[in-house]
Short mmCIF file of C-alpha atoms and ligand atoms in Angstrom, two decimals:
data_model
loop_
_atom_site.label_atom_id
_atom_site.label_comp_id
_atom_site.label_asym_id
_atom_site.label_seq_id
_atom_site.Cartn_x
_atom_site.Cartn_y
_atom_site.Cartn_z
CA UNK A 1 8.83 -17.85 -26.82
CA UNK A 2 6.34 -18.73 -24.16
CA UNK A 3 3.18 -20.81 -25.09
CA UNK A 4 0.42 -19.81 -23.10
CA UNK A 5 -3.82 -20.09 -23.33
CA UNK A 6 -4.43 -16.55 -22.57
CA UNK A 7 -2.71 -13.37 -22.25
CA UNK A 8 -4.19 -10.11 -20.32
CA UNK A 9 -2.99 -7.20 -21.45
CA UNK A 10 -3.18 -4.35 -18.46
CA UNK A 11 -2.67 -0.83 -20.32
CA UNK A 12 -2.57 2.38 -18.25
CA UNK A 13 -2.75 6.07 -18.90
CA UNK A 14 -0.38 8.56 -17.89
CA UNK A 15 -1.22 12.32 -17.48
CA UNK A 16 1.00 14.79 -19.61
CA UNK A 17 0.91 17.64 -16.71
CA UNK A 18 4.98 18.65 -17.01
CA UNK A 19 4.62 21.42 -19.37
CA UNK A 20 2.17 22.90 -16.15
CA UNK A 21 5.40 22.78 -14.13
CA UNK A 22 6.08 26.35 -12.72
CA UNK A 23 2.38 27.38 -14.42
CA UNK A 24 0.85 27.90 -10.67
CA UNK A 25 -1.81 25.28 -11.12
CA UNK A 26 -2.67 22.66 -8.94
CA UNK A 27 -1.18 19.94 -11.03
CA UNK A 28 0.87 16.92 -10.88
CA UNK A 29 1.29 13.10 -11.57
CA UNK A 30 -2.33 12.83 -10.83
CA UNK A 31 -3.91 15.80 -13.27
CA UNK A 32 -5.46 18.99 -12.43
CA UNK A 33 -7.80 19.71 -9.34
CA UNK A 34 -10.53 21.94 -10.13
CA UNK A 35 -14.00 22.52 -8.20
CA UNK A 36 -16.66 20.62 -9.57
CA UNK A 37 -17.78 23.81 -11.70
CA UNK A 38 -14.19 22.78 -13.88
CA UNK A 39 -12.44 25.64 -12.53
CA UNK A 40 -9.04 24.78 -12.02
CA UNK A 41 -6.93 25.04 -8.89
CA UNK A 42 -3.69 26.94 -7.81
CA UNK A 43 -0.91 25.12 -6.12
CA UNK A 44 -2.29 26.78 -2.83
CA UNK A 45 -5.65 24.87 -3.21
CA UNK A 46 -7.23 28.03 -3.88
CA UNK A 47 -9.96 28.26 -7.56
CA UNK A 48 -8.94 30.42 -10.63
CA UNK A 49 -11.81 31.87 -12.50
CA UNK A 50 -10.17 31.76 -15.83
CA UNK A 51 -8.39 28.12 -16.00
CA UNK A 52 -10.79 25.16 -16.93
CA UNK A 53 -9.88 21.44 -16.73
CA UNK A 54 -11.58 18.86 -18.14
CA UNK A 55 -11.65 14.32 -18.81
CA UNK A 56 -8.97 12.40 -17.73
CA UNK A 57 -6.77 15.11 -16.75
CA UNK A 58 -9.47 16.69 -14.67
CA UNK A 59 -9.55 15.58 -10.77
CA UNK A 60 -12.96 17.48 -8.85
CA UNK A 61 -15.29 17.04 -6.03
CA UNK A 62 -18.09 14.72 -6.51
CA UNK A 63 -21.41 15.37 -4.42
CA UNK A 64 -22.64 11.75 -4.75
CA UNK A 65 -19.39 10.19 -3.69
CA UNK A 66 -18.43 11.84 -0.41
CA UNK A 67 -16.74 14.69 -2.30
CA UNK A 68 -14.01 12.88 -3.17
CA UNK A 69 -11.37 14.39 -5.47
CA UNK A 70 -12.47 11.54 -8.71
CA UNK A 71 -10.91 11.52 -12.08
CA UNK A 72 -13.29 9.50 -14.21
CA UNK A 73 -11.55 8.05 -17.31
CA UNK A 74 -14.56 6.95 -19.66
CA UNK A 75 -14.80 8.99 -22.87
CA UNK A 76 -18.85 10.37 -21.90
CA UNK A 77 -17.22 11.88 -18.92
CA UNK A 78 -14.40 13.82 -20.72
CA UNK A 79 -17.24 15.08 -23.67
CA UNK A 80 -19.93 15.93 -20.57
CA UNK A 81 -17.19 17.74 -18.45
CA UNK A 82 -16.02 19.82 -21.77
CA UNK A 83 -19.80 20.69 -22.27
CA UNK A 84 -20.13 22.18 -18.30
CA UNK A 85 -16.40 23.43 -18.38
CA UNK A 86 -17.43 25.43 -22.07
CA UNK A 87 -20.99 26.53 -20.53
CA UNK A 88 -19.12 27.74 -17.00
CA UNK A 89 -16.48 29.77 -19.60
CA UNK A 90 -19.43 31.82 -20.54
CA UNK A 91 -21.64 32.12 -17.64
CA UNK A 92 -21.52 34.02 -14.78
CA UNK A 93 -21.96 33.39 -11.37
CA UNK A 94 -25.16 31.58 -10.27
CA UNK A 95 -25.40 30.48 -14.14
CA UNK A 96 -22.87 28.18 -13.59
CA UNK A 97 -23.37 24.53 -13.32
CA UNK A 98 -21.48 21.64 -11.58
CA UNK A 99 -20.26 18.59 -13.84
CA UNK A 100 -21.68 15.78 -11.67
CA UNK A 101 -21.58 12.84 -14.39
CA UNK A 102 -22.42 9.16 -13.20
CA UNK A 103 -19.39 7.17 -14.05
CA UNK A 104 -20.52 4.00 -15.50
CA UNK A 105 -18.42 1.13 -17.91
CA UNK A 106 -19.42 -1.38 -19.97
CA UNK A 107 -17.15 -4.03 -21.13
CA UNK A 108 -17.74 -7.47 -22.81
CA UNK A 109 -15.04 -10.85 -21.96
CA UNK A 110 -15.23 -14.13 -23.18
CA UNK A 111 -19.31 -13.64 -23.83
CA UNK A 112 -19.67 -12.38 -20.20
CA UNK A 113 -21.67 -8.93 -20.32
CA UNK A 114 -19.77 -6.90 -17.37
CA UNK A 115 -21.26 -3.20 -16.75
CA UNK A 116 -20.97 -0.81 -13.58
CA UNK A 117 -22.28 2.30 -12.20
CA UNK A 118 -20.73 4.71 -9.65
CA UNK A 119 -17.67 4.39 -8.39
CA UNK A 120 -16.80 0.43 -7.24
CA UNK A 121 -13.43 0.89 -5.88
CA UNK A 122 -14.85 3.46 -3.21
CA UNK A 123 -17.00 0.44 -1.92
CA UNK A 124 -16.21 -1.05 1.65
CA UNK A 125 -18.65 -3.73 1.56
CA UNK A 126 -20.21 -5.76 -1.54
CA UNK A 127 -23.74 -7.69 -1.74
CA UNK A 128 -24.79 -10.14 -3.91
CA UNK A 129 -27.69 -8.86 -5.02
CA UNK A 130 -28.92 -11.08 -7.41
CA UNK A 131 -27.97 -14.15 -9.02
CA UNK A 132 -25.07 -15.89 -8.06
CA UNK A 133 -20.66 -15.83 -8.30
CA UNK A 134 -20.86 -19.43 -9.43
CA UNK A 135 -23.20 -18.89 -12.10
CA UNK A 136 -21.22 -16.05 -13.84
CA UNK A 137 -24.57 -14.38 -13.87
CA UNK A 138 -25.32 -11.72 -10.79
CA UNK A 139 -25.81 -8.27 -9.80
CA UNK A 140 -23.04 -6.90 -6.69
CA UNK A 141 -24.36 -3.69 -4.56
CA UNK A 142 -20.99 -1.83 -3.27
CA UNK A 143 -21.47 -0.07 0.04
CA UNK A 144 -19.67 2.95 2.00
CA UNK A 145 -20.13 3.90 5.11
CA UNK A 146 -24.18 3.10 4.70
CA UNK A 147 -24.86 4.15 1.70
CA UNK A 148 -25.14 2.26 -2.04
CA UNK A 149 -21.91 3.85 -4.50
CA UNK A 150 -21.48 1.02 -6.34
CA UNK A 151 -23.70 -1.36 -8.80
CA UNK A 152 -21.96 -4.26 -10.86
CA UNK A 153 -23.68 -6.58 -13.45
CA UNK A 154 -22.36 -9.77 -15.07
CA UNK A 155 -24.65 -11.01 -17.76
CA UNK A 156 -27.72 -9.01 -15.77
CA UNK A 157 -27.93 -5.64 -17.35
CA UNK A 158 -31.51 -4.71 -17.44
CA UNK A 159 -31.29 -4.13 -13.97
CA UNK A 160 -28.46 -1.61 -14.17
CA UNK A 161 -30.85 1.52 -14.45
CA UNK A 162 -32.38 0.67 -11.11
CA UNK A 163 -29.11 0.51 -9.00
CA UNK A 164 -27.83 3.41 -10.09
CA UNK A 165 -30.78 5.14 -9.21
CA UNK A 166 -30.19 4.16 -5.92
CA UNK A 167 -26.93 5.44 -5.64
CA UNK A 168 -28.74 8.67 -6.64
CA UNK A 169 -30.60 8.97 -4.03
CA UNK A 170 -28.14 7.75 -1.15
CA UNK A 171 -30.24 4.39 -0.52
CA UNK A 172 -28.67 2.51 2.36
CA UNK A 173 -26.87 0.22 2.57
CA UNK A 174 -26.46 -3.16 3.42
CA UNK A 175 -29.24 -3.14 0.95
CA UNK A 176 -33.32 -2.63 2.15
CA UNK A 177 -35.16 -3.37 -0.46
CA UNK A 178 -36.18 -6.81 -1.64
CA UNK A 179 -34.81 -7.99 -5.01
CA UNK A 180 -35.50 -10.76 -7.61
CA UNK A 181 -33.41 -13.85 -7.76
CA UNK A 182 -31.83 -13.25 -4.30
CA UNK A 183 -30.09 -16.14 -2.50
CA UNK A 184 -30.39 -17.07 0.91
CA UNK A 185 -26.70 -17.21 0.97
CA UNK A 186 -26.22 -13.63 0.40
CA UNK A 187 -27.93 -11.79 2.95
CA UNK A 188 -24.96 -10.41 4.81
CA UNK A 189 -22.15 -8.33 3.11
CA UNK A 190 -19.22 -9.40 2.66
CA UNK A 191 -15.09 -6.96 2.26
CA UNK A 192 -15.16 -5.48 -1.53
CA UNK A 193 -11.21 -5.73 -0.59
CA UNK A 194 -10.29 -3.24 -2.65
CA UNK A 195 -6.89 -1.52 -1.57
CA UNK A 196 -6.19 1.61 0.58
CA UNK A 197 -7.49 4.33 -1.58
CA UNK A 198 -5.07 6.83 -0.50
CA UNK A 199 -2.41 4.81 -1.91
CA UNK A 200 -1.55 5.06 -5.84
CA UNK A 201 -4.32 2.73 -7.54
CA UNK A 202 -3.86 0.22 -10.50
CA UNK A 203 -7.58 0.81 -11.14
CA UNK A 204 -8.74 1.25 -14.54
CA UNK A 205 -11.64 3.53 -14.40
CA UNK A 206 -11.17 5.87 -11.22
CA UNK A 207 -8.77 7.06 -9.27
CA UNK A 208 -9.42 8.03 -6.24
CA UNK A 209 -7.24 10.72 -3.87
CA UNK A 210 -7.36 13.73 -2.10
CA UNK A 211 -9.35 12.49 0.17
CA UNK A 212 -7.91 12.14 2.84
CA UNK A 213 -5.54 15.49 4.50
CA UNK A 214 -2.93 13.06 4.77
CA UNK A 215 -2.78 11.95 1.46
CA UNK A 216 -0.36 14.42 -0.57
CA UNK A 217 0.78 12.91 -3.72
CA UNK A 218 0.48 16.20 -5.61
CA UNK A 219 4.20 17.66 -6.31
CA UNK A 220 3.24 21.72 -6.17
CA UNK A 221 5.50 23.88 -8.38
CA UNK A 222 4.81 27.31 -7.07
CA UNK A 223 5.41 29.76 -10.14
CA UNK A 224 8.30 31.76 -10.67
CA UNK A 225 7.82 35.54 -11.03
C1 LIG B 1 -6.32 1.44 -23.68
C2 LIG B 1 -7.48 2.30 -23.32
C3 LIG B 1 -8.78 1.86 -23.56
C4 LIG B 1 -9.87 2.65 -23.20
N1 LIG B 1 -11.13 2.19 -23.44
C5 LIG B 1 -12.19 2.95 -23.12
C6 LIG B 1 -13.51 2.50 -23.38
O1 LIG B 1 -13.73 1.39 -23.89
N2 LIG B 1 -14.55 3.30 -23.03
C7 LIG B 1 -14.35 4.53 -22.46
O2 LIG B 1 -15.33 5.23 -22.17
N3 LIG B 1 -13.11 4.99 -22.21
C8 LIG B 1 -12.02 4.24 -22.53
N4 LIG B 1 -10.76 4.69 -22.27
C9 LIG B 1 -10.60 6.00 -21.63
C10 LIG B 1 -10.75 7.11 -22.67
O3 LIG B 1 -9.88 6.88 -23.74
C11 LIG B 1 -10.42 8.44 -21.99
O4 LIG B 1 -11.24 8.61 -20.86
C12 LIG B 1 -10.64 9.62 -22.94
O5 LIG B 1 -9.87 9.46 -24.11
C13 LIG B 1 -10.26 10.91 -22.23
O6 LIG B 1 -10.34 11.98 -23.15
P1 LIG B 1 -9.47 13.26 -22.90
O7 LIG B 1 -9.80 14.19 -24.04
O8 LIG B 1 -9.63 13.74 -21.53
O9 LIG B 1 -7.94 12.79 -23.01
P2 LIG B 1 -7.16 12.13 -24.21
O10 LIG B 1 -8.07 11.37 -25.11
O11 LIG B 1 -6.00 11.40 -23.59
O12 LIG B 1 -6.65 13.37 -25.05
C14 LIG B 1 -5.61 14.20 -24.56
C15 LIG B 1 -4.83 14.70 -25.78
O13 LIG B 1 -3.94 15.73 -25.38
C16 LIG B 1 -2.70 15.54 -26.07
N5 LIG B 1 -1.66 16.24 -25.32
C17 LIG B 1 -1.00 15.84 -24.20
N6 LIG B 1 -0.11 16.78 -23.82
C18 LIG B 1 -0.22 17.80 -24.70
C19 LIG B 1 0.45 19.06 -24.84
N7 LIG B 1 1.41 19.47 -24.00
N8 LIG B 1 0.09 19.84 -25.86
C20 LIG B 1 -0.87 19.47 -26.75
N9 LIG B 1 -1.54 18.29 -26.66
C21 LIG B 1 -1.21 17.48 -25.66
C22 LIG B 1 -2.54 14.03 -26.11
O14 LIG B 1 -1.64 13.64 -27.13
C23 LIG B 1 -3.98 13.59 -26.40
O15 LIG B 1 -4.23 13.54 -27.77
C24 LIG B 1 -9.65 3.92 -22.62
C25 LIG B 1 -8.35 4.36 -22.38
C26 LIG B 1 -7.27 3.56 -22.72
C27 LIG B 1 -5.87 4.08 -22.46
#
């Protein structure tokens, strides 16, 4: 027995993609590419027209975040991407719409309120927006390559809404515009120091690949006629 104060639990999900193996598709240890309409892949990169992918499995393009490949594991994502994968099913052509969902968490740890918006791990650069670390009680801006992707609140929520509206519309970053409780010590950004994202992540929320040509962690399994 070990006596301990704390324990953190760290729980994972896996994708159940074997029974694809040989299928044609696109899939592997990572899920199912598909184009951001949730039209599913082949295993030469090329979109079907009658396979649709959608939640955690699902791995597509998003607009707002350099087009990465993202697989968004939050529950509103996998019911908003069934909705646009359903609606694309039955539509034609220029009917069709692209699932381009704002991934955002909330989670609550020993009475600290912790929420996010867009996609943190992507983030190069972080600014303390707001508040400060020491007081447990802030808002962080995450930056990539000049542009906002990123908002994070501990115990500052009401100002969620407005960040992610500025990762909406691609507001630059380091950050412009003036904000409320902002310290003098936190003008400058400072490394997010999040790993290399073309490396297998531990992160909870996102995944991020495919974005780079290099990066080939996709095991094809061409079919078998
Ligand atoms: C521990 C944990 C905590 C989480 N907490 C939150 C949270 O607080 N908020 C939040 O938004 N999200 C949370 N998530 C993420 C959320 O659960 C997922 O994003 C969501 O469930 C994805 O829905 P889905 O339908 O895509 O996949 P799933 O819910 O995983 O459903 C897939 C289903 O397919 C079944 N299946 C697999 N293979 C086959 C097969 N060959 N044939 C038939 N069926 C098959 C599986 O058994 C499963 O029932 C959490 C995830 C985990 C693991």
């Amino acid at each position: 027995m070990v006596e301990t104060d704390v324990v953190v639990v760290s729980l994972g999900s896996v994708r159940n993609t074997e029974w694809l193996t040989g299928s044609g598709l696109g899939s592997g240890p990572r899920g199912i590419a598909c184009d951001a309409g949730c039209r599913a892949f082949d295993f030469r990169g090329i979109v079907t027209d009658d396979v649709f992918v959608a939640g955690d499995v699902a791995r597509s393009p998003h607009a707002l975040f350099g087009y990465q490949f993202l697989s968004l594991e939050h529950w509103g994502n996998a019911v908003a991407q069934a909705e646009t994968a359903a609606h694309n099913m039955i539509c034609r052509g220029a009917d069709r719409r692209p699932h381009l969902w704002m991934p955002a968490f909330w989670s609550s740890m020993f009475g600290v309120n912790i929420k996010s918006v867009g996609v943190p791990p992507m983030g190069e650069e972080l600014m303390i927006t707001q508040g400060s670390l020491a007081e447990r009680r802030f808002a962080g801006v995450y930056g990539y390559k000049g542009r906002i992707v990123a908002a994070v609140t501990f115990d500052n929520t009401r100002w969620l809404e407005f960040y992610q509206a500025q990762i909406e519309r691609g507001a630059p970053f380091p950050v412009e515009f003036p904000t409320m409780d902002r310290r003098p010590e936190n003008r400058q950004p400072v490394p997010a120091g999040f790993p290399d994202p073309s490396l297998p992540t531990h992160g909870p929320m996102v995944t991020l690949s495919g974005y780079s040509p290099a990066d080939q962690q996709l095991v094809f399994h061409p079919a078998r006629h």
